Structures are given as C-alpha cells and as structure tokens.
Coordinates of C-alpha atoms and ligand atoms in Angstrom, one line a residue:
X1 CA -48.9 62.8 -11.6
X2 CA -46.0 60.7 -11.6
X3 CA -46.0 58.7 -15.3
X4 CA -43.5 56.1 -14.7
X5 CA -43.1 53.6 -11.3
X6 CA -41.3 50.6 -10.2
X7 CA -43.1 48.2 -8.0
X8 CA -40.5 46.6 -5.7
X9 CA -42.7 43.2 -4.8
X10 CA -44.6 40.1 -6.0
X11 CA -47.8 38.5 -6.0
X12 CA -51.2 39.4 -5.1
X13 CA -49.7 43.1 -4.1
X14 CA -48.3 43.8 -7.1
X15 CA -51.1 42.9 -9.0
X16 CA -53.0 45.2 -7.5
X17 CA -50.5 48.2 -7.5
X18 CA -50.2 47.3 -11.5
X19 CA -54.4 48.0 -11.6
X20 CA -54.3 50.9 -9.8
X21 CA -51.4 52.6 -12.0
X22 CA -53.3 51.5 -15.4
X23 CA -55.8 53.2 -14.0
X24 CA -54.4 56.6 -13.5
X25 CA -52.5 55.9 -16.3
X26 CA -49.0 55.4 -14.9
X27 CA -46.5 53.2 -16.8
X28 CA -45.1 50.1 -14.5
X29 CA -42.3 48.0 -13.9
X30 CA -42.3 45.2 -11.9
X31 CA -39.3 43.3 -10.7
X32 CA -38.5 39.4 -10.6
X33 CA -36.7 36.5 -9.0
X34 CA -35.4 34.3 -11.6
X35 CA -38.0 32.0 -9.7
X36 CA -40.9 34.5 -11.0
X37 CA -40.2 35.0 -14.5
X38 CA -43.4 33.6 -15.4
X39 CA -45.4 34.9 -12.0
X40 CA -48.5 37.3 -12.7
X41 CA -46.8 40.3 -11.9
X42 CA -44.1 39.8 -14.2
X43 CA -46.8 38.9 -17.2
X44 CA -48.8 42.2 -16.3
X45 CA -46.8 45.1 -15.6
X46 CA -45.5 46.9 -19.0
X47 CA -42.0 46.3 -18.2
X48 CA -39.9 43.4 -16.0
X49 CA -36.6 43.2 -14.8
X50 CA -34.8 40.5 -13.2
X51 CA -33.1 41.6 -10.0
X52 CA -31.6 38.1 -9.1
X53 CA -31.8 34.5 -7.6
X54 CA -34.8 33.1 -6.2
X55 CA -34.4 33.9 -2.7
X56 CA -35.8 37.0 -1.1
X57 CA -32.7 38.5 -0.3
X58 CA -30.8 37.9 -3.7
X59 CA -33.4 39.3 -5.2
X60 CA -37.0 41.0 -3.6
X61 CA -34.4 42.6 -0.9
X62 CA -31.6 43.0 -3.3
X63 CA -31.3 47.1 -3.0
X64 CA -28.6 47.8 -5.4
X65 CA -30.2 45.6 -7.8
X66 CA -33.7 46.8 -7.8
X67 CA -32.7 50.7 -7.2
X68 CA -30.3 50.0 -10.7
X69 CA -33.9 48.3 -12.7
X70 CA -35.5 51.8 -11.7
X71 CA -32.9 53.8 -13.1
X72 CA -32.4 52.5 -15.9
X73 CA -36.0 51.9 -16.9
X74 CA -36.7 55.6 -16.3
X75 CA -38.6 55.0 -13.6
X76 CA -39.8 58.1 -10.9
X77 CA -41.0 55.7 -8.0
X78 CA -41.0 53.0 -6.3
X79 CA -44.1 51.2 -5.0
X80 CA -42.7 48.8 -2.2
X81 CA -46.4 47.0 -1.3
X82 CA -46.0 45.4 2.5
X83 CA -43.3 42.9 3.8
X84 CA -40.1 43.1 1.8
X85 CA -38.4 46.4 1.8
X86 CA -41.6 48.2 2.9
X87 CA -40.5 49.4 6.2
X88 CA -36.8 49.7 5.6
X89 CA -35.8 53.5 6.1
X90 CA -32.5 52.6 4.6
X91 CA -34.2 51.7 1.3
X92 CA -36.5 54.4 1.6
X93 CA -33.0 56.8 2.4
X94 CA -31.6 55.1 -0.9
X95 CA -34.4 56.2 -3.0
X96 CA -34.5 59.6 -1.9
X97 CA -30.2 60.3 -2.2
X98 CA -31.1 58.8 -6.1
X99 CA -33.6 60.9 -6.6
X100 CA -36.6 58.7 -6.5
X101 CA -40.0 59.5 -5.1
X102 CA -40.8 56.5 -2.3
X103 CA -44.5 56.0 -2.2
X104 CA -44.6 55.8 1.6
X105 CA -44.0 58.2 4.5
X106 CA -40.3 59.8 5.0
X107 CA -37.5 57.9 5.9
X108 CA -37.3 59.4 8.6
X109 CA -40.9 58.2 9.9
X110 CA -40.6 54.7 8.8
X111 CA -37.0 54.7 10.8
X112 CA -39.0 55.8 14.1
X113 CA -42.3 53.6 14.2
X114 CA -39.9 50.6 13.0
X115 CA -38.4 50.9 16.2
X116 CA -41.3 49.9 18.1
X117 CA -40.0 50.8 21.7
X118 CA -39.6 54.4 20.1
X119 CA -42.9 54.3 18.7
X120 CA -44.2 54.3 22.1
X121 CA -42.4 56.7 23.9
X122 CA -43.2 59.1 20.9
X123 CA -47.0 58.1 21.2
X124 CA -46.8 59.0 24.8
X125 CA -45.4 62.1 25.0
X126 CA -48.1 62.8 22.4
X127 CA -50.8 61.7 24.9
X128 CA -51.8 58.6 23.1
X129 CA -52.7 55.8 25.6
X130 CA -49.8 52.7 24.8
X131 CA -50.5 49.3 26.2
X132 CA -49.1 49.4 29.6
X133 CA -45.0 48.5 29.9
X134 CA -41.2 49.7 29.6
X135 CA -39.7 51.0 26.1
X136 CA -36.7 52.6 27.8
X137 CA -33.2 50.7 28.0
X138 CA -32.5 47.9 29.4
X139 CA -29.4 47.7 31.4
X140 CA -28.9 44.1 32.7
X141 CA -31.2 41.2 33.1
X142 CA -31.8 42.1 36.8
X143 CA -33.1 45.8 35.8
X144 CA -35.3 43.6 33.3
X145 CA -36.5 41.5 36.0
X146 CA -37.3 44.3 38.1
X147 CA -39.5 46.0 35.0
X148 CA -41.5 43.0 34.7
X149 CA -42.4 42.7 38.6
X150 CA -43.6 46.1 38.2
X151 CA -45.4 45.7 34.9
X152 CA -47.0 42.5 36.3
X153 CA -47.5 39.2 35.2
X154 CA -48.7 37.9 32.4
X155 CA -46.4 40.2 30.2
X156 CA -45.1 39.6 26.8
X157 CA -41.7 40.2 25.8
X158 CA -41.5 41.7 22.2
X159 CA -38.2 42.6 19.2
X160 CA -38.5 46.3 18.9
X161 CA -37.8 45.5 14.9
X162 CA -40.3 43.1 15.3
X163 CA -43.3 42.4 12.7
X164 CA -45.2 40.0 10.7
X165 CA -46.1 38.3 14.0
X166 CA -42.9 37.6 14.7
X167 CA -40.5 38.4 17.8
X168 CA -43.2 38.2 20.7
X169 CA -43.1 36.1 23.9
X170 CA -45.9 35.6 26.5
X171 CA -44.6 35.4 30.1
X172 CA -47.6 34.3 32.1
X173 CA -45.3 33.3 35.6
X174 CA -42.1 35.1 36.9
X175 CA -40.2 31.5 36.7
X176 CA -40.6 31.7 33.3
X177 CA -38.9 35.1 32.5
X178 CA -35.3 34.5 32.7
X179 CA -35.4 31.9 29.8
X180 CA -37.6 33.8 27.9
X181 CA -35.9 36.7 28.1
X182 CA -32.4 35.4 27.2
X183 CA -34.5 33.7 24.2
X184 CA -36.4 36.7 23.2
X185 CA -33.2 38.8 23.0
X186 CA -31.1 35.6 20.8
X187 CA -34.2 35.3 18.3
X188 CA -34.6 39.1 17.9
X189 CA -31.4 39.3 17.2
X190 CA -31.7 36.5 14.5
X191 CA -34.4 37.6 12.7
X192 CA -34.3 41.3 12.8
X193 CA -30.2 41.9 13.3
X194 CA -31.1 43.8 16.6
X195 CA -31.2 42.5 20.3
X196 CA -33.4 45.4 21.4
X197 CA -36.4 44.0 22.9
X198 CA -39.1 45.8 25.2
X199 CA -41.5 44.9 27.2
X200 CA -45.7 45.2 27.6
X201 CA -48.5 43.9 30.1
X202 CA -50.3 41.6 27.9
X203 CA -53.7 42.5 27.8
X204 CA -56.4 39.5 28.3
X205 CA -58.0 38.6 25.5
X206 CA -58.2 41.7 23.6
X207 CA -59.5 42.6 20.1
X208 CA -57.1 44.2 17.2
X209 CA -58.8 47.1 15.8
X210 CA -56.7 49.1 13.6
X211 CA -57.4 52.4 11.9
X212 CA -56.5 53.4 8.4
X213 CA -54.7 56.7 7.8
X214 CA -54.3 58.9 4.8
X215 CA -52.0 62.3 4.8
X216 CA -51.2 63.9 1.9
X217 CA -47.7 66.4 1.7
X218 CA -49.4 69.1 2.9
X219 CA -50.1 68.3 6.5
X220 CA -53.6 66.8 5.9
X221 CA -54.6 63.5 7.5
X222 CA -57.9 61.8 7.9
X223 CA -58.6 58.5 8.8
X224 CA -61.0 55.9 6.8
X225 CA -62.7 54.0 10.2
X226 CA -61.4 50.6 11.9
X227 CA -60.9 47.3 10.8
X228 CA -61.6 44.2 13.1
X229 CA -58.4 42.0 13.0
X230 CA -58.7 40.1 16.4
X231 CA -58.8 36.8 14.4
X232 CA -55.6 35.6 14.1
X233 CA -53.5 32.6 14.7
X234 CA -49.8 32.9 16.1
X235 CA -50.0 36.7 16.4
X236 CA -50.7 36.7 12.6
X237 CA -54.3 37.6 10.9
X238 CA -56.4 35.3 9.1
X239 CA -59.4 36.9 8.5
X240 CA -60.6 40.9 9.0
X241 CA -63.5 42.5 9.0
X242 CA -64.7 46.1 8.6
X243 CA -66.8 47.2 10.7
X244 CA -66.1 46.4 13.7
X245 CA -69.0 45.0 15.3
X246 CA -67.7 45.7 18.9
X247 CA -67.0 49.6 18.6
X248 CA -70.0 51.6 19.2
X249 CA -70.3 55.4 17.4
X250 CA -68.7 57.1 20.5
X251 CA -65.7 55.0 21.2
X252 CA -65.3 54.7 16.8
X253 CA -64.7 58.7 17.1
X254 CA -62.8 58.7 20.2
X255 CA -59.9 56.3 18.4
X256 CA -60.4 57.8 14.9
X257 CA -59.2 61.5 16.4
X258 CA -56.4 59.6 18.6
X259 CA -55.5 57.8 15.5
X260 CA -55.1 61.0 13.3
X261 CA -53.1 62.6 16.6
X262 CA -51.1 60.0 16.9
X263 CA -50.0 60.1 12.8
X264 CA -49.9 63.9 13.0
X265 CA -47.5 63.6 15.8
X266 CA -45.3 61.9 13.4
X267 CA -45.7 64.5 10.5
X268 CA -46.7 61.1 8.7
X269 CA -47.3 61.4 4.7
X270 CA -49.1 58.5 2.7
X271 CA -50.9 55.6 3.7
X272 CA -50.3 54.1 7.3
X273 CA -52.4 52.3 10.3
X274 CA -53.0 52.9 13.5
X275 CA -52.8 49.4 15.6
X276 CA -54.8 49.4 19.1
X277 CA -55.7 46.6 21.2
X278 CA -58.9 47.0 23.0
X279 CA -60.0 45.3 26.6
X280 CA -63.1 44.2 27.6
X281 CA -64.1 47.5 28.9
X282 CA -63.4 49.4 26.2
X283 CA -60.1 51.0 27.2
X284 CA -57.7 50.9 24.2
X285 CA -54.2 51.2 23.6
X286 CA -51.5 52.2 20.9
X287 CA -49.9 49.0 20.1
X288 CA -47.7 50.0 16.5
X289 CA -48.1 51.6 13.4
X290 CA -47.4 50.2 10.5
X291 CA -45.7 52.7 7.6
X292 CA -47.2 50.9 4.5
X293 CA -50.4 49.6 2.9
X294 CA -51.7 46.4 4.8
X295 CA -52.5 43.5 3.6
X296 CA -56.0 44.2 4.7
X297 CA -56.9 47.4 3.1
X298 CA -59.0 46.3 0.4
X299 CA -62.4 45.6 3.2
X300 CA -61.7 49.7 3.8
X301 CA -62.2 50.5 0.6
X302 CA -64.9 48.2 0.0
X303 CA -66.8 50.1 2.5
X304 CA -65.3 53.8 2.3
X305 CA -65.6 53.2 -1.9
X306 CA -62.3 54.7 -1.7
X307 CA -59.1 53.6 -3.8
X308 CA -56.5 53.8 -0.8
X309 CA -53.6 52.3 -3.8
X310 CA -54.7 55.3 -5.5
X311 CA -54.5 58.1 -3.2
X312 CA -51.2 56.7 -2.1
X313 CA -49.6 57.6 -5.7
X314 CA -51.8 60.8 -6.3
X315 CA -50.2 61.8 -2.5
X316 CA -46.6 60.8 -4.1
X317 CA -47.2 63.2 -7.1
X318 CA -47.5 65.2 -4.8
X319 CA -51.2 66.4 -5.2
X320 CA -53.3 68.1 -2.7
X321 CA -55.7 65.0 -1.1
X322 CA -59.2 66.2 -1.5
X323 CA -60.7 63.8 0.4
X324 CA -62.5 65.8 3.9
X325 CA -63.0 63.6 7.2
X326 CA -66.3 64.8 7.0
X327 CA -66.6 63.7 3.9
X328 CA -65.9 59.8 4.5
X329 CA -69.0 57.6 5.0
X330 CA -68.4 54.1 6.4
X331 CA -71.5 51.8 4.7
X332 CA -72.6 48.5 4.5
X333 CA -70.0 45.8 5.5
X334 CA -66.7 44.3 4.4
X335 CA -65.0 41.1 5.4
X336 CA -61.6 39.9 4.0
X337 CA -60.0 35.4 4.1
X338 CA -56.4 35.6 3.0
X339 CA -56.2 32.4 1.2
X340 CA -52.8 30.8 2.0
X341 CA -51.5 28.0 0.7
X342 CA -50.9 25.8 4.0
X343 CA -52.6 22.7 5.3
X344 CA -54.4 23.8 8.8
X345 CA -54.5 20.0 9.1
X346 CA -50.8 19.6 9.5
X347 CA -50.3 22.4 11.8
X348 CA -50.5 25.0 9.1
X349 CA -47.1 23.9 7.0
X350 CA -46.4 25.6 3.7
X351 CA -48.1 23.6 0.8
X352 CA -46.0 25.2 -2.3
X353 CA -46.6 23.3 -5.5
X354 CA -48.7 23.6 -9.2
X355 CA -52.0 24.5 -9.3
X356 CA -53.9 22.5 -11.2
X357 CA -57.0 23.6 -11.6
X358 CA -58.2 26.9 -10.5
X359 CA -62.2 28.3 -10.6
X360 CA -62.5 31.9 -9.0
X361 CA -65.6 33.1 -7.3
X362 CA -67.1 36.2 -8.3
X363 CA -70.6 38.1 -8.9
X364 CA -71.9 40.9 -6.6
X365 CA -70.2 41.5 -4.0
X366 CA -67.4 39.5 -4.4
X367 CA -63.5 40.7 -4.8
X368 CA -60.4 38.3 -5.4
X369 CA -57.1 40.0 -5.2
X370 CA -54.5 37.4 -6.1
X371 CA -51.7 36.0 -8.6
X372 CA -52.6 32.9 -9.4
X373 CA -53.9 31.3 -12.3
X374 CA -53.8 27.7 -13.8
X375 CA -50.5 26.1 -14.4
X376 CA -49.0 28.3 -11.7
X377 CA -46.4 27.3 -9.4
X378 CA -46.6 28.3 -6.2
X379 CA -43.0 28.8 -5.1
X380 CA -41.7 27.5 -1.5
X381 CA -39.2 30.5 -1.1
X382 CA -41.8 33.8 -0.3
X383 CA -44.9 34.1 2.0
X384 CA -47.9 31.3 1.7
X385 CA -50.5 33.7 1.5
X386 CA -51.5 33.3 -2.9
X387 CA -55.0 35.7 -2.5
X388 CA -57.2 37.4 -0.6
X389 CA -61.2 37.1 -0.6
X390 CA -63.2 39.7 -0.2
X391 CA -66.8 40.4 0.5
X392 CA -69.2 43.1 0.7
X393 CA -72.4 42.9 1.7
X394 CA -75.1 45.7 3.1
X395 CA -74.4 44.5 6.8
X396 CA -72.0 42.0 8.3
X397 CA -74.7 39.2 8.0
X398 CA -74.7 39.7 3.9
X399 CA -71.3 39.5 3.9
X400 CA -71.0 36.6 5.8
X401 CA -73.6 35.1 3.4
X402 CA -71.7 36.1 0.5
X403 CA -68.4 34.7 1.7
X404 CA -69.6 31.6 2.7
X405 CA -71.3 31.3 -1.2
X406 CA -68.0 32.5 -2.9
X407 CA -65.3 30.2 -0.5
X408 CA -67.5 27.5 -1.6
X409 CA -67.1 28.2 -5.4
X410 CA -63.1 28.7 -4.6
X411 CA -61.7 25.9 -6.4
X412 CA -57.9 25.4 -6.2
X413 CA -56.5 21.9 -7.2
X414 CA -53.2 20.6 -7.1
X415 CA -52.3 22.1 -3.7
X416 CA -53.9 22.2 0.0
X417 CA -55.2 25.6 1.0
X418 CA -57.2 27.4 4.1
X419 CA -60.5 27.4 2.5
X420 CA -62.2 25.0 4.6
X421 CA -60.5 26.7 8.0
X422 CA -62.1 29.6 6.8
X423 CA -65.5 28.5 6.5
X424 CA -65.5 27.0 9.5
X425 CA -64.6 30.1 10.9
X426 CA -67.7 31.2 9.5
X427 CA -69.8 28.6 11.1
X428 CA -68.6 29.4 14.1
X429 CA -71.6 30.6 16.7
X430 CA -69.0 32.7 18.2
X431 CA -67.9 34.4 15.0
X432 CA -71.6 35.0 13.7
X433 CA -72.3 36.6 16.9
X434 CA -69.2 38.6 16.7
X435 CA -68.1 37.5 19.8
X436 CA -64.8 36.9 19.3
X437 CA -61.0 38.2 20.6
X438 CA -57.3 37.4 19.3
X439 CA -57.5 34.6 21.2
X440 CA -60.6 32.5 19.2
X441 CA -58.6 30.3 16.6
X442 CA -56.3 28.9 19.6
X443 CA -59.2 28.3 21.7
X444 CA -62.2 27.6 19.9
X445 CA -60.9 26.2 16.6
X446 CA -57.5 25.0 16.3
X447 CA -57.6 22.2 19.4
X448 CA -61.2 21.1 17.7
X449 CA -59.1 20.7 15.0
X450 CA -56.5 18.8 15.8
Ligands
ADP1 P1 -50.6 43.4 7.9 O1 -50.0 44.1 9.1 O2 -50.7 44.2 6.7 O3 -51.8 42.6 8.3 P2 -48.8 41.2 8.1 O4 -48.3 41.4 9.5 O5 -49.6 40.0 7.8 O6 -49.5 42.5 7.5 O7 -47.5 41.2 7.2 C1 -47.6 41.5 5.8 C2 -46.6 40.8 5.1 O8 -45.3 41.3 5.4 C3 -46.5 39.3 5.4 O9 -46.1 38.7 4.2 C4 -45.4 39.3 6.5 O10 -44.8 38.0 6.5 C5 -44.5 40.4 6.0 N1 -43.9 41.1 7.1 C6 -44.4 42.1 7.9 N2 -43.5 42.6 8.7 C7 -42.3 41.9 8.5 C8 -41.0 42.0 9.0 N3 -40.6 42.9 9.9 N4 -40.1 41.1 8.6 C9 -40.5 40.2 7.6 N5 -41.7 40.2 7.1 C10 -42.6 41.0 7.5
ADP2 P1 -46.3 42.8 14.6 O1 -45.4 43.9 14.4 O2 -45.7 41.5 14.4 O3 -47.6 43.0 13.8 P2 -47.8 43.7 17.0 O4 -47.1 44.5 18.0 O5 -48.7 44.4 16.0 O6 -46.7 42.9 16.1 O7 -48.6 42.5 17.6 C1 -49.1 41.4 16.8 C2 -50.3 40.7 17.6 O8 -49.8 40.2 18.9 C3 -51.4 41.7 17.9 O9 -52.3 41.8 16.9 C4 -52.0 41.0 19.2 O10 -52.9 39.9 18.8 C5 -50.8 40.4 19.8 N1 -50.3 41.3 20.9 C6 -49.3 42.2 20.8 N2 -49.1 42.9 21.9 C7 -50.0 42.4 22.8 C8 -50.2 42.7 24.2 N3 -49.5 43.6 24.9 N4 -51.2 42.0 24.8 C9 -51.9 41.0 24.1 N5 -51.7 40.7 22.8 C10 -50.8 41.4 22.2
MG3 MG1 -48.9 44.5 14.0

C-alpha cells in the first residue's frame, strides 16, 4: 500500500480523500493557495504546503510547484480529486517521468478521452453506440456546414477539450450556424487553448445516466450501476440520484456490459465513468468519459456500500481489486444536492463571503461531504460548490423523505446558498414522479422562478 500521498486539490474533495487515506492508514499532504491557509483541507491533512497565490493557476494548477511539495515531503502519489489538474495527461506524464504513482488511469488514457472527438471515434470502432454526429476534421466552414445538413438540425456544437459544462452550443436552425460556429471555435479556443470543436445531433430531451467504472492494473474492470444526472442547469448537475428510476433491469445490464466494453477498450485503470444520454425510447449513446472520481460518487457508494476513494488508492498500490461484478449488489436508494454557494434568485451569481453560522444535518441516513465550518470564508476565486448532501433511504421515496428533513436542518448564515432551489426541486410533481430529463430546471423551475 502506498504510505505517503499528496492530494493536489481543495475543499470538500480533499476532505474526503484525507478520510479515506486515515483510513487505510496512509500519511497526507495537502496543498494550499496562500488564500487557503486556514481552509479545512489544510487544517486536516498531516502535512501542508503552500504552492502559491490565490489564483488557481498560481497555485491549484501550478505543476512545478506542487510536483516540488511531493518531492520533497516524501510523498509516493498524488491524489488530483476532479477539476483542476485531474484530466491533464501532461501532469499525469510529469508525475510518472518523477517517479510518482498518479492515482488515475495512464497518461496516455486521460490524453485520449480528453480529446472528446477522439473519444468517439475510439468508442466506435469498439462498437459502442455515440450520439449521432462528426468527430473527424474539419476543413473549412463550408465542409462544416455541409456536416451539419447531414447531421440535421437541432445539433449542438461542442470544444473537444471541453468539460465542466462548458464549450457547448445548441444550433436549433441552419441560419444560426455560421455565428455559432465561428463563436464556438473563438470560445474553445479561450477556455481550453484548443480550436478543435466537433459536432453531435442533439438528442431531445434526453436523460444523463452515467455508469461508474472500477479496473484495477491487472485488466479487471467492473462497473458499480448508473447514476441519474439529467437534472442539471446550463449543461451542469445539480442534483443526482442513484438509481435510476427510468432504466428497467434489462436495459441496466445492456449499458453496464457496454460501459465495461467501452473502458476495456481503453485498457483503462482506476476509477472512471461512462457518460450516456438516453432518448425517450430507450436507445442510448456514448456521450464522454470522464478519467477521474466525479463529483457524484458518493450516492454509488451509498448504495453499492463500496468505498470507490478507497479502491482507487488500493488499485494505485497496485493491489489486485477483489471486488467480482457478480458480487456488486445495487440496494435501497441514494440521492445527492451539491450545495453551492450562489443565489438562484439572481441568476445563480457566485455568493463568496464568511459563514456565519453553520448547523449540519445528520442522523440516519444522512451524509455531508464538505469543508466548511463556522468562521469560514468562502473564497470568490475557485468553484461555488462548498458541500454535497447526501441521502440514503430504502427506496427513492425514503430518500426523498430524508433529504427534504436534512436540507431543512441545513443552516448556513452569512451567505446565500441553493438550499431552497433544492427543495423545491423536491416538491416538484415531476421530480417525485421521476419524470424528469436534462431539460426540467430550464423548463419547469427556473422561468417559475424568475
Ligand atoms: P462531474 O462530471 O464529476 O459531475 P463536473 O462536470 O461538475 O463534474 O465538474 C467537476 C468539477 O471540475 C467542477 O468544479 C468543474 O467546474 C470542474 N471541471 C470539470 N471539467 C473541467 C474542465 N475541463 N475545465 C475546468 N474545470 C473543469
Ligand atoms: P462536459 O464535458 O462539459 O461534462 P458533456 O459532453 O458531458 O460535457 O455534456 C454535458 C451535458 O450537456 C450533458 O449532460 C447533457 O445534458 C448535455 N448534452 C451534451 N451533448 C448533448 C447532445 N448531443 N444532446 C443533448 N444534450 C447534450
Ligand atoms: Mg460530462
């Protein structure tokens, strides 16, 4: 096992990398901005070390800097959580020319998938169904135009290094394509450093169901079941479930064994997910696959009862996985609310600023995975999300009771937060009935709203 890691993020992710290492008994470092000397993560891990300014890229991005903290603290590995340097193959390269085990697939693997218009050609020469569209070059804006009368319209437009919800255009009317696709290519370029876009049929109100993945070093992979992530708002999820209510037994094997294919086909090690969209009828389609833990794992493991932080560094140690497919029993019913720190009121803007008061819900059942405590600043330079809620009930009705109980205890003074979004969420018919797609919070709750 390894004994010593470095965790290269903040926040509620780094928290809970920290509890999974004390658990297995590995030593931690975490890193900080000069902003985060006196953040949670910094407090718990058993060593810190400033890596730079406050900014993400002077510091949380800051290679050099944070491969120099793990040398010289002795450290084996590096635990890069999601966002930040997660899905940068150079970093990943980095570690491995210095010697240091990255707890994550090869570079090599993160390099592919984070090419998103590779991703799909790779999927489909391994006979995994990808959303209808074009990954291949494009040569001019009129070869794009004559892609996207083939493809059809609506279509969306999307950054081959996109993520976080970021870098996607809907094109619902051929007049609309040539400004969109100029604009598509400029912002890609902006926020990922690479023009390459590609383009897909956008599929009608679909649902997001994902599929967890586990391989260990020795060519093993299972998968842990589906998560429902269709609720989201700008691309982006707000609240996931697991379960899913709308996959029945047959189609929940069916994308399990394409899932496991479609990591396989990538000789894929560690934790990753599967991302499919799903129609109405039931048809579904490879949308990404993200190289890293997700945000959302913890409503996996609340219903597998498996430690997916801790298989990921018992893979890296390079241990045999001992977990069998048949083995893995999905029970009872998990439902996550990231928490953010944003006013849904004012079109969802950033509320950084000092908690006040703080009262956590908890009793059975209930899960908080977060950094914050009283007196803490929230900063205004990194991501609004400040904790995650989770609930687990014996079916999706109990845990729907038992979030609505524990948002209501929530109490966070001082700044404005999603709570109430998310219980109305909950209220919704819609969402009680399960009846819902990607498209819900645009149509049913955010012009209500307004
Ligand atoms: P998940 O797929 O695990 O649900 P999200 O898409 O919500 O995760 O992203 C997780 C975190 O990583 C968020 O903080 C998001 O802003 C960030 N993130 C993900 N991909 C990127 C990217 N390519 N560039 C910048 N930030 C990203
Ligand atoms: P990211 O890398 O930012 O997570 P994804 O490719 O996973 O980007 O897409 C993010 C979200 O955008 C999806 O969960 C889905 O809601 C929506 N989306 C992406 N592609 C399509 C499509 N072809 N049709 C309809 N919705 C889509
Ligand atoms: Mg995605």
């Amino acid at each position: 096992m390894l004994k010593k890691i470095l965790i290269a993020n903040r926040g509620e992710i780094a928290v809970r990398i920290i509890r999974a290492c004390r658990e297995l008994n590995i030593r931690t470092v975490a890193i900080y901005s000069e902003q985060d000397k006196d953040a949670l993560h910094t407090q718990m891990a058993d060593e810190a070390v400033c890596v730079g300014g406050p900014l993400s890229k002077d510091s949380y991005l800051n290679m050099t800097n944070i491969l120099s903290a793990c040398v010289l603290t002795g450290c084996e590995g590096i635990h890069p959580g999601f966002g930040f340097l997660s899905e940068n193959p150079k970093f990943a390269k980095m570690c491995r020319e210095c010697n240091i085990k990255f707890i994550g697939p090869d570079y090599e693997t993160i390099e592919l998938m984070g090419d998103k218009a590779r991703a799909r050609e790779i999927m489909k020469k391994a006979n995994v169904p990808v959303v209808p569209g074009y990954e291949g070059e494009i040569l001019s804006y009129d070869h794009a135009l004559d892609l996207a009368k083939n493809i059809g319209f609506p279509l969306m437009i999307k950054a081959a290094a996109g993520g976080g919800g970021k870098g996607i255009r809907i094109v619902r009317d051929i007049k609309e394509f040539k400004h969109n696709f100029e604009a598509a290519k400029l912002e890609a370029k902006a926020c990922f450093g690479e023009d390459k876009v590609y383009i897909e049929k956008f599929i009608e109100n679909p649902r997001h169901i994902e599929f967890q993945i586990l391989a260990d070093e020795y060519n093993k992979v299972v998968h842990l079941g589906e998560r429902e992530c269709s609720m989201q708002r700008n691309n982006q999820k707000v609240l996931e479930e697991a379960p899913s209510i709308f996959l029945n037994d047959n189609l929940r094997e069916k994308m399990g064994k394409v899932a496991v294919k479609a990591a396989e086909a990538v000789d894929y090690k560690n934790a990753g997910t599967i991302e499919f969209l799903v129609d109405d009828s039931g048809e579904f389609y490879f949308m990404e696959m993200n190289t890293r833990i997700q945000v959302e794992h913890p409503i996996t493991e609340m219903v597998t009862n498996i430690d997916i932080v801790k298989e990921q560094l018992k893979i890296a140690s390079g241990m045999k996985m001992e977990i069998n497919q048949e083995d893995i029993k999905i029970s009872g019913h998990a439902i996550e609310c990231r928490i953010n720190a944003e006013d849904p009121k004012n079109n969802f803007r950033p509320c950084p600023g000092v908690i006040t008061e703080l009262y956590t819900p908890s009793g059975l059942g209930v899960r908080v995975d977060s950094a914050i405590y009283c007196g803490y600043e929230i900063p205004p330079y990194y991501d609004s999300m400040i904790g995650k809620l989770i609930t687990f009930g014996d079916d999706r009705e109990n845990a729907i009771i038992k979030m609505k109980r524990a948002l209501d205890e929530f109490a966070i003074g001082g700044v404005t937060t999603n709570i109430d979004f998310q219980y109305e969420i909950l209220e919704h018919e819609d969402f009680i009935n399960g009846n819902y797609n990607t498209s819900f919070i645009e149509n049913k709750l955010v012009n209500n709203n307004a």
